[in-house]
Amino acid sequence: MSKIVKNFIVSEEGATAVEYGLLAALIAVVIIAAVTSVGQHLRSMFFNIANHL
């Protein structure tokens, strides 16, 4: 029984999965922020063009 507990404590598979999950979440947040910023810029540009027409 102690061997199973020791292997569980030493195992890093769960930690690696958590790291990959955090990395994916960080990338998603950066993409969402970039798309939101670009979208707002495009929206204001199209409103500006529409007003000039």
Coordinates of C-alpha atoms in Angstrom, one line a residue:
M1 CA 0.0 0.0 0.0
S2 CA 2.8 2.4 0.8
K3 CA 4.3 1.8 -2.7
I4 CA 1.1 3.0 -4.3
V5 CA 1.0 6.1 -2.2
K6 CA 4.7 6.8 -2.9
N7 CA 4.1 6.4 -6.7
F8 CA 1.2 8.8 -6.5
I9 CA 3.2 11.5 -4.7
V10 CA 6.2 11.1 -7.1
S11 CA 4.1 11.0 -10.2
E12 CA 4.1 14.3 -12.2
E13 CA 1.5 13.4 -14.8
G14 CA -1.2 15.4 -13.1
A15 CA 1.1 18.4 -12.7
T16 CA 1.9 18.3 -16.4
A17 CA -1.7 18.2 -17.3
V18 CA -2.4 21.2 -15.0
E19 CA 0.5 23.1 -16.6
Y20 CA -0.8 22.4 -20.1
G21 CA -4.3 23.5 -19.0
L22 CA -3.0 26.8 -17.6
L23 CA -1.0 27.4 -20.7
A24 CA -4.0 26.8 -22.9
A25 CA -6.1 29.1 -20.7
L26 CA -3.5 31.9 -20.9
I27 CA -3.3 31.6 -24.7
A28 CA -7.1 31.7 -24.9
V29 CA -7.2 34.9 -22.8
V30 CA -4.6 36.6 -25.0
I31 CA -6.5 35.6 -28.2
I32 CA -9.8 36.9 -26.8
A33 CA -8.2 40.2 -25.7
A34 CA -6.6 40.7 -29.2
V35 CA -9.8 39.9 -31.1
T36 CA -11.8 42.2 -28.8
S37 CA -9.3 45.0 -29.4
V38 CA -9.2 44.5 -33.1
G39 CA -13.0 44.2 -33.3
Q40 CA -13.5 47.5 -31.5
H41 CA -11.0 49.2 -33.8
L42 CA -12.7 47.8 -36.9
R43 CA -16.1 48.8 -35.5
S44 CA -15.0 52.4 -35.0
M45 CA -13.4 52.5 -38.4
F46 CA -16.6 51.3 -40.1
F47 CA -18.7 53.8 -38.2
N48 CA -16.3 56.5 -39.2
I49 CA -16.6 55.5 -42.9
A50 CA -20.4 55.3 -42.6
N51 CA -20.6 58.8 -41.2
H52 CA -18.5 60.2 -44.0
L53 CA -20.7 58.6 -46.6

